[in-house]
XYZ file of C-alpha atoms in Angstrom:
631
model
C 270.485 172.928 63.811
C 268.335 172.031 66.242
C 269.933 168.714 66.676
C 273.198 169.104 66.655
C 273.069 171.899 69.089
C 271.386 169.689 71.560
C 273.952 167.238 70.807
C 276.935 169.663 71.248
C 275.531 170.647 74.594
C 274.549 167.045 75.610
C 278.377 165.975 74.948
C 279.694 169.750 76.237
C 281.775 169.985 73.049
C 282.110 172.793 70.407
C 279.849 173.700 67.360
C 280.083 176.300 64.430
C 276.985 176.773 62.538
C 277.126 178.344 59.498
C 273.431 179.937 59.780
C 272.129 182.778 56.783
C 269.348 185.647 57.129
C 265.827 183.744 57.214
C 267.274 180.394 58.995
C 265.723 181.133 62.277
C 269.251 180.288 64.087
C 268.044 182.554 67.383
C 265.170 180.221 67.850
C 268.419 177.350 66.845
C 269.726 177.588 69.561
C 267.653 179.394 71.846
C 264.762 176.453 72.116
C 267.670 173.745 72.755
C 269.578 175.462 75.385
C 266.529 176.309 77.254
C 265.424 173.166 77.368
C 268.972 172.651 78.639
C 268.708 174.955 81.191
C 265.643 174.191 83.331
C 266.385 170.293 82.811
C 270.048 170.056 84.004
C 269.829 173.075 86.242
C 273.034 174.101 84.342
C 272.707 178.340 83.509
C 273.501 179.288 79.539
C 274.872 182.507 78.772
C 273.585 184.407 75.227
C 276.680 186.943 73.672
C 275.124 188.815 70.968
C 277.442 191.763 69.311
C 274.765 194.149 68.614
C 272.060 196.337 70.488
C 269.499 195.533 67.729
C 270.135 191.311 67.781
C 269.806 191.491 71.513
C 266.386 193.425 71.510
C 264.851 190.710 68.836
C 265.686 187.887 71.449
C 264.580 189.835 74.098
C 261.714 191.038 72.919
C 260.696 188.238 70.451
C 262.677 185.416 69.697
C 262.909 183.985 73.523
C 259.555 184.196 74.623
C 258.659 181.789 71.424
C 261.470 179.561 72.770
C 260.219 180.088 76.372
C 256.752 179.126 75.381
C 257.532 176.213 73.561
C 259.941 174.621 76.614
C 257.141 175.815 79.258
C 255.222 173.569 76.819
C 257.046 170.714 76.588
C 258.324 170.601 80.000
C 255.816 172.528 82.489
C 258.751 174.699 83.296
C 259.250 178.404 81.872
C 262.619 179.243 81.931
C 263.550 182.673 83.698
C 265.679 184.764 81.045
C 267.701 187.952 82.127
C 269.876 191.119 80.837
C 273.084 191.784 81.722
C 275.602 194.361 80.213
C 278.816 195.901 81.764
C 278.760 198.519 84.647
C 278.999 201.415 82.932
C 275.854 201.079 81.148
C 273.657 201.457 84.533
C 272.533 204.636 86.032
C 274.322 205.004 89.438
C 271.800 206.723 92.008
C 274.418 207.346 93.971
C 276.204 209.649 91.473
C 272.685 210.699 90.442
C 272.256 212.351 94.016
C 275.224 214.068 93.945
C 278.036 211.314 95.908
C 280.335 212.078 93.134
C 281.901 215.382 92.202
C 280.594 216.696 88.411
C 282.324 216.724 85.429
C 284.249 220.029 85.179
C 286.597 221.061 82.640
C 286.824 218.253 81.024
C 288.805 216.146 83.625
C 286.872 213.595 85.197
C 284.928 212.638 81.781
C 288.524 212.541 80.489
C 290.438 210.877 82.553
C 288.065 207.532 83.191
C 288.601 207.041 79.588
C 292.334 207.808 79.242
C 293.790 204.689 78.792
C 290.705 203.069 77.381
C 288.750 203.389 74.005
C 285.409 203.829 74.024
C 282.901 203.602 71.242
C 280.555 206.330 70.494
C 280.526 210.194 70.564
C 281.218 212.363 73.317
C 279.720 215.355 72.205
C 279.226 217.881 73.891
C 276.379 219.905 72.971
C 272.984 220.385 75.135
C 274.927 218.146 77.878
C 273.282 220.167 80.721
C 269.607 219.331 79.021
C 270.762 215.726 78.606
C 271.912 215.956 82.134
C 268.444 216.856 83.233
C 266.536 214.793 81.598
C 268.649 211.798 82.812
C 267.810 213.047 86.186
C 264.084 213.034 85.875
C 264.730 209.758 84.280
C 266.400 208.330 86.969
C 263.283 208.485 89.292
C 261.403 206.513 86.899
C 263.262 203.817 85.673
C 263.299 200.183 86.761
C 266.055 199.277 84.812
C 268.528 202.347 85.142
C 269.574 200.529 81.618
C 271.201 202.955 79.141
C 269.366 201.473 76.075
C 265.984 201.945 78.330
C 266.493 205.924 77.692
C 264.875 207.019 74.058
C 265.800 209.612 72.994
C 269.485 208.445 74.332
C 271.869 211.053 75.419
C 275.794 211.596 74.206
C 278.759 209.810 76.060
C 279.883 212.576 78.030
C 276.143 212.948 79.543
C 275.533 209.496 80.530
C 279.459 209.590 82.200
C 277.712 212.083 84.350
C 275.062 209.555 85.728
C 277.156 206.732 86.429
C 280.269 204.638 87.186
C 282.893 201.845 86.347
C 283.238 198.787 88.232
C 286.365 200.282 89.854
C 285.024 203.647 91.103
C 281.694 201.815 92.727
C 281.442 202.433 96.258
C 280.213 198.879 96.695
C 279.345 197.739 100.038
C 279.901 201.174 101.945
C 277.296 202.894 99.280
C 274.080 204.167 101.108
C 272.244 202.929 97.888
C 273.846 199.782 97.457
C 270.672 198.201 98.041
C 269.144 199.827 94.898
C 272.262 199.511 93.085
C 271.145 199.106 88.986
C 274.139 197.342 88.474
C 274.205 195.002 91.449
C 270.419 194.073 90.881
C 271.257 193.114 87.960
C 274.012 191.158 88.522
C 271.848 189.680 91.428
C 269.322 188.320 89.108
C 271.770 187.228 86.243
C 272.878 184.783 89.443
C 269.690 183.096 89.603
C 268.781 182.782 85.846
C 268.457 179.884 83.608
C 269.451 182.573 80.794
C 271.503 185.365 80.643
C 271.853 187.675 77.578
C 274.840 189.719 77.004
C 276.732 191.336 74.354
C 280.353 190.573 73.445
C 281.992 193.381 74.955
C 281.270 191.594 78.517
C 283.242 188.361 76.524
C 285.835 190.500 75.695
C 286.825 191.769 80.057
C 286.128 188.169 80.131
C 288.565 186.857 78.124
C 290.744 189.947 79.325
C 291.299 188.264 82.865
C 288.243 189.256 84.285
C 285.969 186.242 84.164
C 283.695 187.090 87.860
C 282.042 189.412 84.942
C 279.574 186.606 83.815
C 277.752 184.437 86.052
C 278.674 180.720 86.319
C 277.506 178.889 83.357
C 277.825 175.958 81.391
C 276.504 176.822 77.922
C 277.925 179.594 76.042
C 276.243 180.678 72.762
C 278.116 183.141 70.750
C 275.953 185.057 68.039
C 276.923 187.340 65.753
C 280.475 185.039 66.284
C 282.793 186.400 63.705
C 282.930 189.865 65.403
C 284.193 187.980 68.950
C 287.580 188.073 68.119
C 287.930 191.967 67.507
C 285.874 192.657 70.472
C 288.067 190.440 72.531
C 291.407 192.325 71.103
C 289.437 196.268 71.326
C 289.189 195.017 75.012
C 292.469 194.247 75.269
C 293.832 197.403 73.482
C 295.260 200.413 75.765
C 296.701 203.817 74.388
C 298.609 206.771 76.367
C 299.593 210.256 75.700
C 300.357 212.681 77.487
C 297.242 214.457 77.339
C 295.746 211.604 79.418
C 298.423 211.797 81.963
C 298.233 215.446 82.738
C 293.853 214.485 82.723
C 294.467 211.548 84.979
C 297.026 214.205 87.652
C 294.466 217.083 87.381
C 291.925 214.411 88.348
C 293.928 213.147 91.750
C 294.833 216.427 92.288
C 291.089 217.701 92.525
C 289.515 214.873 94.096
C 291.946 213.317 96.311
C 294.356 216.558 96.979
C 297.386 214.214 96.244
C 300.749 215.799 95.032
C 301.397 215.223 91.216
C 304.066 217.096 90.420
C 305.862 214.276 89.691
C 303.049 212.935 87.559
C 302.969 215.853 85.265
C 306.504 215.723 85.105
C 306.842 212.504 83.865
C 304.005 213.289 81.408
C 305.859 215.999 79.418
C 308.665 213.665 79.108
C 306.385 211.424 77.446
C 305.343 213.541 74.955
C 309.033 214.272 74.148
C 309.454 211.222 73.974
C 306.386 210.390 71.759
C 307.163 213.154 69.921
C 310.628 212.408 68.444
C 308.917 208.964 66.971
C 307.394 208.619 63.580
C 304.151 207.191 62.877
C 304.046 203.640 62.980
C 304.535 200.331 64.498
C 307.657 199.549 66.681
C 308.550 196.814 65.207
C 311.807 196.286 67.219
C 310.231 197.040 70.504
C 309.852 199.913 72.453
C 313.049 202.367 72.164
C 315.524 203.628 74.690
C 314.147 206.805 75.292
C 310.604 205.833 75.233
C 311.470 203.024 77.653
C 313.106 205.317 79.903
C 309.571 208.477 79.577
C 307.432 204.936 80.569
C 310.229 203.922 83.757
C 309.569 207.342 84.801
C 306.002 207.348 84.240
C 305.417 204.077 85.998
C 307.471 205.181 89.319
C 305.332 208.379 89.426
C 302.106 206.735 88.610
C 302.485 203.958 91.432
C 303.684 207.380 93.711
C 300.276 209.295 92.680
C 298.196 205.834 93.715
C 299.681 204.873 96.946
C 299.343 208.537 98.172
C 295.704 208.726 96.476
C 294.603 205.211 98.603
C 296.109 206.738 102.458
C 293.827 210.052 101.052
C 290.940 207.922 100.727
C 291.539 206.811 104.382
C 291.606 210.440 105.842
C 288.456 211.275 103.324
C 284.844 211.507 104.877
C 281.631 209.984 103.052
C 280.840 213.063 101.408
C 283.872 212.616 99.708
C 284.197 208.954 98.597
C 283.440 209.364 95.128
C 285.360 212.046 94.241
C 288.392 209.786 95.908
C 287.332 206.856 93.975
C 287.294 208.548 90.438
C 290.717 209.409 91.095
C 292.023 206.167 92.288
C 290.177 204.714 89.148
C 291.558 206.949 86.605
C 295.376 206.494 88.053
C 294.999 202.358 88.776
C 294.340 202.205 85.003
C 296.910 204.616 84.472
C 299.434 202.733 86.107
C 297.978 199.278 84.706
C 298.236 200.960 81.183
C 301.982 202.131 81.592
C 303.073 198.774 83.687
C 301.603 196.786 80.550
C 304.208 198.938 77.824
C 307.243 198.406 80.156
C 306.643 194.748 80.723
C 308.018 192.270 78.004
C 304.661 191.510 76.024
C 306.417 193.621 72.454
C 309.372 191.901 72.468
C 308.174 188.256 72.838
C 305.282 189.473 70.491
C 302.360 188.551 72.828
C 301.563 192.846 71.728
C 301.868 194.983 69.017
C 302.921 199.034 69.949
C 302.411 201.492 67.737
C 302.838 205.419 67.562
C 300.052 206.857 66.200
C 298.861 210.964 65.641
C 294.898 210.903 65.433
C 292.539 212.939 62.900
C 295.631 213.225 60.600
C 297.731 214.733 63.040
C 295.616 217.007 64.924
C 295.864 215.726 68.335
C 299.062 214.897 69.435
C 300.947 211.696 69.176
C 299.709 208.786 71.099
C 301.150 204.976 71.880
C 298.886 202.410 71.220
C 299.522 198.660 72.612
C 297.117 195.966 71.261
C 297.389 191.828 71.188
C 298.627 190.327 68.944
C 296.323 186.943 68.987
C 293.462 185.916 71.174
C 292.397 182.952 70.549
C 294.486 181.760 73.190
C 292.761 183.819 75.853
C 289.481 182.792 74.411
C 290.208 179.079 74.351
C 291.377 179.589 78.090
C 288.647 181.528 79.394
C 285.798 181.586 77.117
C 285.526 177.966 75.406
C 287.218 175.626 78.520
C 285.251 173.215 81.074
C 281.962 174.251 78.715
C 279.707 173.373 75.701
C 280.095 176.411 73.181
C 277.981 177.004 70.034
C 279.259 179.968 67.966
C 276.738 181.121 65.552
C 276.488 183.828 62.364
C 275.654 184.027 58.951
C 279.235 183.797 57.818
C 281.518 181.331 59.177
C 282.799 179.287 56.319
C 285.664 181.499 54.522
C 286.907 180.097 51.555
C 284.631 177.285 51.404
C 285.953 175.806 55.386
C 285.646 176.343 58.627
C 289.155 176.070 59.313
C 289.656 180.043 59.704
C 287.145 181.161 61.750
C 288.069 178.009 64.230
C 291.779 178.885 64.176
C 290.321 183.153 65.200
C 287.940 181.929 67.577
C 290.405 179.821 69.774
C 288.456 176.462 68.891
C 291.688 174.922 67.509
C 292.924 175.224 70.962
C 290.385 174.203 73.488
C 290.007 170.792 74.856
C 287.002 170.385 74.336
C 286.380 168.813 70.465
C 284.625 171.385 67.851
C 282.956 170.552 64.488
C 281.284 173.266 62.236
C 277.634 172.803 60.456
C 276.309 175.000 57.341
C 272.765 174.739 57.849
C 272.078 176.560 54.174
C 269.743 179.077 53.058
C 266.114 179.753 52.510
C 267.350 182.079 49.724
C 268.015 181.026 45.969
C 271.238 182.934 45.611
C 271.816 182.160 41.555
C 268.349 183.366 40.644
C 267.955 186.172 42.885
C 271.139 188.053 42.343
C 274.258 188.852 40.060
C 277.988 188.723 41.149
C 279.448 191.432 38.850
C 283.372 191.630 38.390
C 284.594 193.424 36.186
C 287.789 192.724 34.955
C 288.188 195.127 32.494
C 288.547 197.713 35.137
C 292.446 198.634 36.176
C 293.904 196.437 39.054
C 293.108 199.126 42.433
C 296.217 201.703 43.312
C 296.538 204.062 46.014
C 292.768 205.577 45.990
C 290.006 204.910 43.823
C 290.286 205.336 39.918
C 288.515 207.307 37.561
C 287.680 203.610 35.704
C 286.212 202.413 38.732
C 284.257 205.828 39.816
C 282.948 206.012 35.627
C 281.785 202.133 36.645
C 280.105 203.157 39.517
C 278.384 205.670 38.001
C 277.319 203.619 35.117
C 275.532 201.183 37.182
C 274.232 203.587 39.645
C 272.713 205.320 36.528
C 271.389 202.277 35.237
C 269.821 201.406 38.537
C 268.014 204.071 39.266
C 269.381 204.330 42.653
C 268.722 202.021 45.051
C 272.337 201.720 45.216
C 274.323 200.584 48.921
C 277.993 201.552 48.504
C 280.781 200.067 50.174
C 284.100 201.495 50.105
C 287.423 200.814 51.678
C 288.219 204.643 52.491
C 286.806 207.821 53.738
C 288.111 209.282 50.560
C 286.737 206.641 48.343
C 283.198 207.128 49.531
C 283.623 211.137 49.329
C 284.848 210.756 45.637
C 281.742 208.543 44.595
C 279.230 210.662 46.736
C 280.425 213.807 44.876
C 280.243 212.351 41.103
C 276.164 211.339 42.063
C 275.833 214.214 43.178
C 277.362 216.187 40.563
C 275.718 213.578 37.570
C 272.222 212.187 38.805
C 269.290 213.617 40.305
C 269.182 211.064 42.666
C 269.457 211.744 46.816
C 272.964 210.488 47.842
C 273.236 209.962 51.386
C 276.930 209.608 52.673
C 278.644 208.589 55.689
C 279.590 211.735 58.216
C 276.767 213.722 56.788
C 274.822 212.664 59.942
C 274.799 209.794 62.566
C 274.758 206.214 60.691
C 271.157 205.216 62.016
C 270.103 208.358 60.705
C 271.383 207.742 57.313
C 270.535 204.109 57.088
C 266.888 204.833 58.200
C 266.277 207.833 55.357
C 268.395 205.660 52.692
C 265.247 202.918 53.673
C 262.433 205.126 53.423
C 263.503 206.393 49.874
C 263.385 203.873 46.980
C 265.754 205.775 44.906
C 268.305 206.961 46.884
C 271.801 205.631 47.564
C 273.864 205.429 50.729
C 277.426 205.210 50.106
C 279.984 204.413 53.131
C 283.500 202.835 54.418
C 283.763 199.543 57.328
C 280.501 200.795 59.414
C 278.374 199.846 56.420
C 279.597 196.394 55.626
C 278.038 194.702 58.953
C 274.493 195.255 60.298
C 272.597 197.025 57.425
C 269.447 195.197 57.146
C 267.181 197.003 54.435
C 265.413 194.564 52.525
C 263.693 194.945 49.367
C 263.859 197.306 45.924
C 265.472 200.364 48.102
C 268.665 197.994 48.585
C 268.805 196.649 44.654
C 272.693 197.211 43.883
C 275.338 196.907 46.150
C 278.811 198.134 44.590
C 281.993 197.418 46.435
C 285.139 199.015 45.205
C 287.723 196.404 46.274
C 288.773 193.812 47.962
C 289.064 195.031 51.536
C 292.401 193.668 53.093
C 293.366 195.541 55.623
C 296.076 198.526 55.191
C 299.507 197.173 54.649
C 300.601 199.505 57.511
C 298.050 198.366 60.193
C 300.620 196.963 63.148
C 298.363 194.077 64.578
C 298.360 192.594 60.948
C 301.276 192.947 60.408
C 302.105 191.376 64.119
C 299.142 188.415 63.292
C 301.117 187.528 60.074
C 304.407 187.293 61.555
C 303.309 185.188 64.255
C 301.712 182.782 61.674
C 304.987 182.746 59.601
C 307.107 182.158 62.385
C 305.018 179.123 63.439
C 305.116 177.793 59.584
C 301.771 179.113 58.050
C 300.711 181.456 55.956
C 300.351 184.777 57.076
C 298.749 186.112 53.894
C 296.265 183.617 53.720
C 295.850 183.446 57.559
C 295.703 187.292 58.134
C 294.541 189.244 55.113
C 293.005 187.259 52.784
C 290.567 185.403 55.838
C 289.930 189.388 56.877
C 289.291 190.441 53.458
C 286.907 187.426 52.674
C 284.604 187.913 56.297
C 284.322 191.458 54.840
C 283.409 190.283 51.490
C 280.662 187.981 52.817
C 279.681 190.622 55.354
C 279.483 193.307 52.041
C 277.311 190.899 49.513
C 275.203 189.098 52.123
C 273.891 193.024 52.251
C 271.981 192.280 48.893
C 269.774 189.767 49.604
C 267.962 189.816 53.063
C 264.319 188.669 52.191
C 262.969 185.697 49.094
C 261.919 188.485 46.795
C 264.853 190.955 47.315
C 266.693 190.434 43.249
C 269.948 192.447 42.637
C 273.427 192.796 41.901
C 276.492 192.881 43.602
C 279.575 194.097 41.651
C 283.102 194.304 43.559
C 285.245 196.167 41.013
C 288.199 194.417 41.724
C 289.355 192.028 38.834
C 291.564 190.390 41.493
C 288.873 188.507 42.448
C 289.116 186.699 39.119
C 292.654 187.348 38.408
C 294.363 186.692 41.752
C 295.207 183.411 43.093
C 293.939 183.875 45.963
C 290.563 185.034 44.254
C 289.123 181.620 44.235
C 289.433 181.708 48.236
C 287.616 185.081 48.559
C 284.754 184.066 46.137
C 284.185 180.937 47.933
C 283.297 183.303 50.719
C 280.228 185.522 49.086
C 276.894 184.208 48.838
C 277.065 182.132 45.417
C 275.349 184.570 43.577
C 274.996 183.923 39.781
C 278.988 185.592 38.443
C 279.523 187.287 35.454
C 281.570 189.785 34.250
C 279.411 190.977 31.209
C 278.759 194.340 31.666
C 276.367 194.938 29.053
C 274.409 191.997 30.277
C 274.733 193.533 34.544
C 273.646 197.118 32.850
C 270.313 195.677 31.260
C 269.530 193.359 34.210
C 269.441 196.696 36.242
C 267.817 198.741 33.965
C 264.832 196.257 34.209
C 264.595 196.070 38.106
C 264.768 199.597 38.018
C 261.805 199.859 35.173
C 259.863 196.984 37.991
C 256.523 198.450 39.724
């Protein structure tokens, strides 16, 4: 790996490496590019997609790599954080230069047209408020993963600031600026480590985010493409409009009658629409709520900007949340009205969240991104794009085609550098066909096989399922048949659950999506991982659907292309949970006979570790029954 990322870097062309659990891939690509970096003065930039890969290069895996180039070369090379505004601590805000979330309006409205991942809950907010306050006189970093314990959403959005409602230059802190420091020293750094949410504005039209650079490593690669699209994905109600008026109404005393107006005939016009994706476009009548919308919006934000003229100092950042919250407003609404549905370049949908308790919402995602990836991301640059499971089906093809590398310039190849692991003697692929072809929910075949398994295991068990109700169904039959402790998804936050199902041998954690990715818990406690079916994705969800028709209209396979390449990154994701160590032994059983039935079956099994496959279940039951007898 070693090699051939020096190589790809040397000739500033494209690499895929296929790299497992155990390969070392951070120190990969870590040791080459460094040695890059301080001898062709040219910076590299580090994506990873989760807190927990970031902190082991941080805190381990770079300083090996440093050492060794500093050994090699007599030059250490100077490594650096960087993460999006929002996660810094804004003195400014901290010492009162913006106005305090009240009524839930300001918190609101900066994420109206935006999603956001993570909780904004709001209990013990004034404590968490507090404590960020002492905190903020003792931090170097003002870095939101600095804080332990950390503090909810809606706490930390009362310490600091987007990108948009900065102050900038005419800040009286702007010299201790978090954010700006760190951008400062990201500038002169021979490495800068990010995360793939800064790809994603990136990619989004937005490329000043990142420092000038000549190397891009991508770990963690096959969640790039989803980050890029949740970047690029806006929603609207009319919830957010009346949150985004009440906000320029308070802080810049702008009219917004109009504004409000225009909001209530959104949700009329929302309102008369079913569920769904708009497959023809965006209707008459909604067109016309969005016209309306759009005139008033650009109205609210002309008059907001001559307020911030006729504001004093004291009142800058009250003026600035407001022109923040109704710019993105505006940016939101002038997105839906443009053309981007009908020549497919988006997807809309109408959508009512938690089953219909909140009212109706539209939703406006793209389609593909691989072109804005290959554009932005990938061109006039060497690019290595690195995880544990890039070869679907046996190729590379796939994951090249999502992450824009059939596109670039620039030439790519892909490299499987294997596995310290010894797949067919360390683990079982268990399908069952006997089991009923899945329906609608989960049957009482497949929850009498889970069960059975789970019995015979002793535990230990990691359960993946492809709905909330799925999960709820199996959690309650342990419960209800075993002694053992079942821990299930939404009885507490994830960490929680995945730490306690890791401290208890026995115990099972069973789970939808959030548990297929990232759960690292190596050894007896993680013995049996059951998945329940092959997990395309709904035959409802709009940007499938969209992604499929795109591929058919330009003569592929949208199946293939679209759901069965999701469903087998999943699959890989789901079984490469089993074995994460050279003594970890187990079984993986997907109780979906498709897998063996289905001509497309072959493709999806090609994906999973190539564990040793039967479909004996007398033979799966004993082999479990002994682990679980093991001292």
């Amino acid at each position: 790996m070693v090699r051939r990322v020096s190589a790809a870097v040397a000739d500033s062309h494209h690499l895929l490496v296929q790299a497992g659990t155990g390969t070392g891939k951070s120190l990969g690509y870590l040791v080459p590019t460094m040695m890059h970096a301080v001898t062709a003065g040219e910076r590299v930039v580090v994506s990873t997609a989760t807190l927990a890969l970031q902190r082991q290069i941080l805190t381990k895996d770079a300083p090996l790599a440093a050492d060794a180039v500093e050994q090699v070369t007599g030059l250490r090379p100077e490594l650096r954080l960087l993460k999006g505004w929002q996660n810094y601590l804004c003195r400014h805000r901290v010492g009162g230069g913006y106005p305090e979330d009240e009524a839930d309006t300001l918190f609101s409205a900066s994420q109206a047209t935006t999603r956001r991942v993570g909780s904004a809950a709001t209990t013990g907010v004034g404590e968490q408020v507090v404590r960020l306050r002492e905190w903020a006189g003792q931090t170097s970093t003002g870095d939101r993963d600095d804080l332990v314990p950390g503090v909810s959403d809606r706490a930390w959005a009362q310490v600091s600031v987007s990108r948009a409602e900065c102050l900038g230059s005419s800040c009286p802190l702007v010299d201790e600026c978090f954010p700006q420091l760190a951008r400062a020293a990201a500038a002169e750094a021979d490495v800068v480590v990010t995360n793939h949410a800064m790809l994603g504005v990136a990619a989004s039209g937005n490329p000043n985010v990142l420092p000038e650079h000549s190397v891009l490593v991508v770990d963690e690669a096959h969640e790039l493409a989803d980050r890029v699209r949740a970047q690029g994905t806006v929603a609207l109600s009319a919830a957010a409009v009346a949150r985004v008026a009440a906000t320029a109404r308070a802080q810049a005393g702008v009219l917004v009658a109009d504004l409000e107006e225009a909001g209530r005939h959104l949700q009329l016009a929302l309102a008369d629409l079913p569920d769904g994706r708009l497959a023809e476009g965006v209707p008459p009548g909604l067109r016309a709520a969005l016209a309306a919308l759009d005139a008033a919006g650009r109205q609210v934000l002309t008059d907001t900007r001559e307020a911030a003229k006729a504001k004093g100092a004291a009142e800058a950042g009250g003026v600035a949340l407001a022109r923040t919250a109704v710019a993105d407003l505006v940016e939101a609404v002038e997105r839906m009205t443009s053309d981007s549905v009908d020549t497919r370049r988006d997807v809309a949908w109408v959508e009512r969240p938690r089953m219909g308790a909140e009212p109706p919402r539209l939703t406006l995602a793209p389609v593909d991104v691989a072109g804005s990836v290959a554009d932005t991301l990938l061109a006039d640059r060497a690019a290595v794009l690195t995880s544990a499971t890039l070869s679907l089906g046996g190729s590379f093809e796939p994951m090249a085609r999502a992450l824009g590398l059939t596109l670039a310039d620039e030439p790519w190849e892909g490299l499987d550098v294997g596995t310290p692991f010894d797949y067919a003697r360390q683990g079982i692929l268990y399908t069952p066909t006997h089991l009923p072809r899945p329906g609608s929910g989960i049957s009482e075949a497949a929850l009498d096989e889970v069960l059975a398994l789970t019995e015979a295991s002793r535990g230990g068990m990691l359960g993946l399922f492809s709905s909330r109700r799925a999960a709820e169904e199996a959690a309650e039959l342990l419960r209800r048949a075993t002694d053992l402790t079942v821990y299930a998804q939404g009885d507490d936050q994830l960490p929680t659950l995945v730490e306690a199902f890791a401290a208890e041998e026995d115990a099972c954690l069973v789970g939808t999506l959030s548990l297929w990715q990232g759960v690292d818990v190596p050894g007896r406690t993680c013995r049996l991982v059951i998945i329940d079916r092959i997990p395309f994705p709904r035959p409802d969800d709009p940007v499938a659907q969209a992604r499929s028709e795109a591929v058919e209209a330009a003569g592929g396979n949208g199946f293939m292309s679209v759901s069965a390449t999701h469903a087998a990154l999943l699959l890989a994701q789901g079984a490469g949970r089993l074995v994460r160590r050279s003594e970890d032994r187990g079984v993986v059983a997907i109780l979906d006979p498709r897998l063996l039935t289905a001509r497309y079956g072959t493709f999806l099994a090609r994906s999973v570790p190539p564990l040793w496959p039967t479909r004996d279940r007398g033979v799966v039951l004993g082999a479990l029954a002994r682990l679980a007898g093991q001292e």
